[in-house]
Coordinates of C-alpha atoms and ligand atoms in Angstrom, one line a residue:
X1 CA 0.0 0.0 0.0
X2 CA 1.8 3.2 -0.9
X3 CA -0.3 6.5 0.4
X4 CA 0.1 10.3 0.5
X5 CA -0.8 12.4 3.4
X6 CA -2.0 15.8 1.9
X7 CA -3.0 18.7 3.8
X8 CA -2.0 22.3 4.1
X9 CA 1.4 23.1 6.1
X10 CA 0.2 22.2 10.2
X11 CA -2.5 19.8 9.0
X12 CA -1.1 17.1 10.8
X13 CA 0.5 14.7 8.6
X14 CA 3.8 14.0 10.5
X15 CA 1.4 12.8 13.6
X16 CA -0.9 11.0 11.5
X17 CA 2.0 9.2 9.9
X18 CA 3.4 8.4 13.0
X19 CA 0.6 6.7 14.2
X20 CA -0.3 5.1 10.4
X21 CA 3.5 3.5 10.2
X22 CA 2.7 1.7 13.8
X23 CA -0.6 0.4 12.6
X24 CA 0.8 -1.0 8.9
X25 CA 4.4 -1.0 9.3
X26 CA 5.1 1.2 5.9
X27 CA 7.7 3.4 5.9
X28 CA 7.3 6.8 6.3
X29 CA 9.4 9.3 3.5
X30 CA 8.6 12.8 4.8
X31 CA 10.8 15.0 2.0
X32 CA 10.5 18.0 4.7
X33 CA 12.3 15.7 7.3
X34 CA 14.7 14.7 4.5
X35 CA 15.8 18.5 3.3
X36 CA 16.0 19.6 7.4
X37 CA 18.0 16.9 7.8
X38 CA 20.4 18.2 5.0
X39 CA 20.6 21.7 5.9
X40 CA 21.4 20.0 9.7
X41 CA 24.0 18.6 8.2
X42 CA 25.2 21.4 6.1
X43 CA 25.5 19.3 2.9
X44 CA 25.6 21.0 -0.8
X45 CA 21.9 20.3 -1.1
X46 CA 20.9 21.7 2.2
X47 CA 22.4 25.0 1.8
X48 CA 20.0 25.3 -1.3
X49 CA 17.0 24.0 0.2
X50 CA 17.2 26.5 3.5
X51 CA 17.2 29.5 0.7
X52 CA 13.3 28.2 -0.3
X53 CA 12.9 27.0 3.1
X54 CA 13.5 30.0 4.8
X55 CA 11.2 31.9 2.3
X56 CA 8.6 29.4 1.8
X57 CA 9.1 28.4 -1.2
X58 CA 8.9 25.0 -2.9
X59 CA 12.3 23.6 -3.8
X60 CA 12.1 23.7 -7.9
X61 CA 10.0 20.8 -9.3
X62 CA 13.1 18.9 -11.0
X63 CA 15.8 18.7 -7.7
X64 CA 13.0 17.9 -5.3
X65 CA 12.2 14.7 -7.8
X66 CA 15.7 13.7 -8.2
X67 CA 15.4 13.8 -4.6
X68 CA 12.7 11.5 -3.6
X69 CA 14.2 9.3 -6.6
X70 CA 17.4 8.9 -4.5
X71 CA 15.9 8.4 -1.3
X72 CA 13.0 5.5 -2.7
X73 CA 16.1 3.9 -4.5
X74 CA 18.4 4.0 -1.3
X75 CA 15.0 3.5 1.5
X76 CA 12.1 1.7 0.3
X77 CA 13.3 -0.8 -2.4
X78 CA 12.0 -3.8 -0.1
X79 CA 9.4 -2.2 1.6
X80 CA 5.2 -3.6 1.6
X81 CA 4.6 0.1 1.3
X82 CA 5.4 3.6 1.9
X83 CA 3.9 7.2 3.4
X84 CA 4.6 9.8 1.1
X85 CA 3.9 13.2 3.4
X86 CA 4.9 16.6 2.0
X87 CA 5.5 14.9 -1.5
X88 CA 4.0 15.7 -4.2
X89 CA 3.4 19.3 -4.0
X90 CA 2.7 20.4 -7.5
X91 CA 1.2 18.7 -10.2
X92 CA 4.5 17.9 -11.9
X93 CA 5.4 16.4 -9.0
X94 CA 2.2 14.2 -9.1
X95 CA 3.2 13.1 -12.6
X96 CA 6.8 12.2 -11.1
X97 CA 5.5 10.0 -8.3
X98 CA 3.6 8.3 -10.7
X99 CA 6.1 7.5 -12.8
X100 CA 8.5 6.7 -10.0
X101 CA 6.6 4.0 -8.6
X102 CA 5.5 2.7 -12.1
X103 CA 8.9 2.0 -12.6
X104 CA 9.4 0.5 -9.8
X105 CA 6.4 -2.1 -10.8
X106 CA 4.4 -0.1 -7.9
X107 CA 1.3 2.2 -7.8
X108 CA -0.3 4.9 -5.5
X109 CA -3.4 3.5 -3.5
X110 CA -5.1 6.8 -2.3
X111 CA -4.3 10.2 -0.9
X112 CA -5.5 11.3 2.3
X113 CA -6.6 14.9 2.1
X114 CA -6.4 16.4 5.8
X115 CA -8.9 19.2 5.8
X116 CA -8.0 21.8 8.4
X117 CA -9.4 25.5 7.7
X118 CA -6.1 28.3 7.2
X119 CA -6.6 29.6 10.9
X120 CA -6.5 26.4 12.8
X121 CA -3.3 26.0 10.9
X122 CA -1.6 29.3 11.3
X123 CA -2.6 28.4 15.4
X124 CA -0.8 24.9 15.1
X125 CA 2.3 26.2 13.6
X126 CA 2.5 29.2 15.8
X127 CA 2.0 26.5 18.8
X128 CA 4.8 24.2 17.2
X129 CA 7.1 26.7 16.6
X130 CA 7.3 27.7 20.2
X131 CA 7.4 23.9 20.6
X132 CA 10.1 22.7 18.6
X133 CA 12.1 26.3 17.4
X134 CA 11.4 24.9 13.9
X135 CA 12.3 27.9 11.8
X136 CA 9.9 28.4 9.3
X137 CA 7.4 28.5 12.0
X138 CA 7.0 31.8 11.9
X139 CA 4.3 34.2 11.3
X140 CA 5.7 35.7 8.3
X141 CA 7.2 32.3 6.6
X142 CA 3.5 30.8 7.4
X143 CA 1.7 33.2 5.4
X144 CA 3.7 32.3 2.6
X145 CA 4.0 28.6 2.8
X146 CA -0.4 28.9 3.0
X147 CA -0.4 31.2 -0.1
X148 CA 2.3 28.2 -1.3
X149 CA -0.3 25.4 -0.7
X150 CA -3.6 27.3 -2.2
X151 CA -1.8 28.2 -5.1
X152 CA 0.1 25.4 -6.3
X153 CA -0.6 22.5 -4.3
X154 CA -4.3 22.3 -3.4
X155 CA -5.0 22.1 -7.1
X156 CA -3.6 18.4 -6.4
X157 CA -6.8 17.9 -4.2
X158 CA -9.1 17.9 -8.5
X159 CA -6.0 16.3 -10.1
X160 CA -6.6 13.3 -7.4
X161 CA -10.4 13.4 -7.3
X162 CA -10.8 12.9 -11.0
X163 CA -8.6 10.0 -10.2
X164 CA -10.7 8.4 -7.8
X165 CA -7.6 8.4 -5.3
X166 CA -8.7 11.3 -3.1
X167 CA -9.7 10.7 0.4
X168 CA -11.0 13.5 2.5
X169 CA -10.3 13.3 5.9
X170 CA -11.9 16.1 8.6
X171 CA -8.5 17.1 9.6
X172 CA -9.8 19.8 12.3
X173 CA -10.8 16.9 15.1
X174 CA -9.1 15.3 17.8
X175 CA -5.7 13.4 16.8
X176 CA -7.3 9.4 17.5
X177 CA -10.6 10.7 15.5
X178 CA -8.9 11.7 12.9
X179 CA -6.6 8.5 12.6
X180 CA -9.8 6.3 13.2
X181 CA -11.6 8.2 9.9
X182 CA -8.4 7.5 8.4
X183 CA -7.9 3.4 8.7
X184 CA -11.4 3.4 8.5
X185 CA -10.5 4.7 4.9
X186 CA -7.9 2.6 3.9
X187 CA -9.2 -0.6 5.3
X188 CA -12.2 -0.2 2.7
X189 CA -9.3 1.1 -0.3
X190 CA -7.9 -2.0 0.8
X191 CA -10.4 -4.4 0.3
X192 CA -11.4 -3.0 -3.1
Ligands
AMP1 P1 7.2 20.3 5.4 O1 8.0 19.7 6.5 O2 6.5 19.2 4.5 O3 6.2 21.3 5.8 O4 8.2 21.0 4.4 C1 8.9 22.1 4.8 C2 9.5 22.9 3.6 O5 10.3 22.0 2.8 C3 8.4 23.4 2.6 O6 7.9 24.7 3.0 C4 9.3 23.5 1.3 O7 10.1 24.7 1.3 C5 10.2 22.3 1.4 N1 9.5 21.1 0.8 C6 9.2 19.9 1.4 N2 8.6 19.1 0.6 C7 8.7 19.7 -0.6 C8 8.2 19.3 -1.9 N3 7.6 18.1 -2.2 N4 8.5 20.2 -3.0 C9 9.1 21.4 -2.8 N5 9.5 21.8 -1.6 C10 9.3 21.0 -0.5

């Protein structure tokens, strides 16, 4: 089962993930987690990144593929399934993951759209920001990275619907209602 947990920045799709990889054992490629992890450790590629981070911006369509290319090649050759959160973010990048896992003799099962309205996220990211002195956190950066999401990724939401992929999860409920709503979900994609 390979999945993607969509959702506006601070929709929750690190927790959810969390709690989806202890339920189904996939394994979880957050390309966020990977990029912080580069600029932490002050490789080529993470100096680039924190320029778009810092202003955020998407990292340009063509690196952040050869990216997740690398990272499915060296992480999730012999995995049952993976958690795609933060990936894809543009409809190029849709097109990409498709043809990532194609040749890979793999497919994408759903997408599960976390639903949060823009001022319960702004709160969240504030919140985690003071939790976790994660930089972009800020109020400035999180304007941007919402006008980011509304203007090129949530057109991802049609792109999956006309797929029949596209879940939509209330993502603006407590943490084990959400997940439940979620399994709930994939148990039923599963059995198709
Ligand atoms: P996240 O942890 O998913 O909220 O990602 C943090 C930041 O990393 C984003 O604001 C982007 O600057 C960058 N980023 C993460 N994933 C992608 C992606 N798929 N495409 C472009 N930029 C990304």
């Amino acid at each position: 089962m390979n999945i993607v947990l969509f959702g506006g920045p601070g929709s929750g799709k690190g927790t959810q993930s969390e709690k989806l990889i202890d339920k189904y054992g996939l394994h979880h490629i957050s390309t966020g987690e990977v990029l912080r992890d580069h600029i932490k450790r002050e490789t080529d590629l993470g100096k680039i990144a924190k320029r778009y981070i810092d202003e955020g911006q998407l990292i340009p369509d063509d690196l952040m593929i050869n990216i997740l290319d690398d990272v499915l090649e060296k992480e999730a050759k012999d995995k049952p399934g993976v958690i795609f959160d933060g990936f894809p973010r543009t409809i190029p990048q849709a097109e990409a993951l498709n043809d990532l896992l194609r040749k890979r003799g793999k497919e994408l099962h759903a997408v599960v759209g976390l639903e949060v309205p823009d001022d319960e996220l702004v709160k969240r990211m504030i919140n985690r920001g003071k939790m976790t002195g994660r930089a972009d956190d800020n109020e400035e950066t999180i304007k941007k990275r919402l006008n980011v999401y509304h203007n090129q990724t949530s057109p991802l939401r049609e792109h999956y619907k006309k797929q029949n992929k596209y879940v939509a999860i209330d993502g603006n409920r407590e943490i084990g209602h959400i997940f439940d709503s979620i399994t709930k979900e994939l148990d039923k994609h599963a059995g198709k």
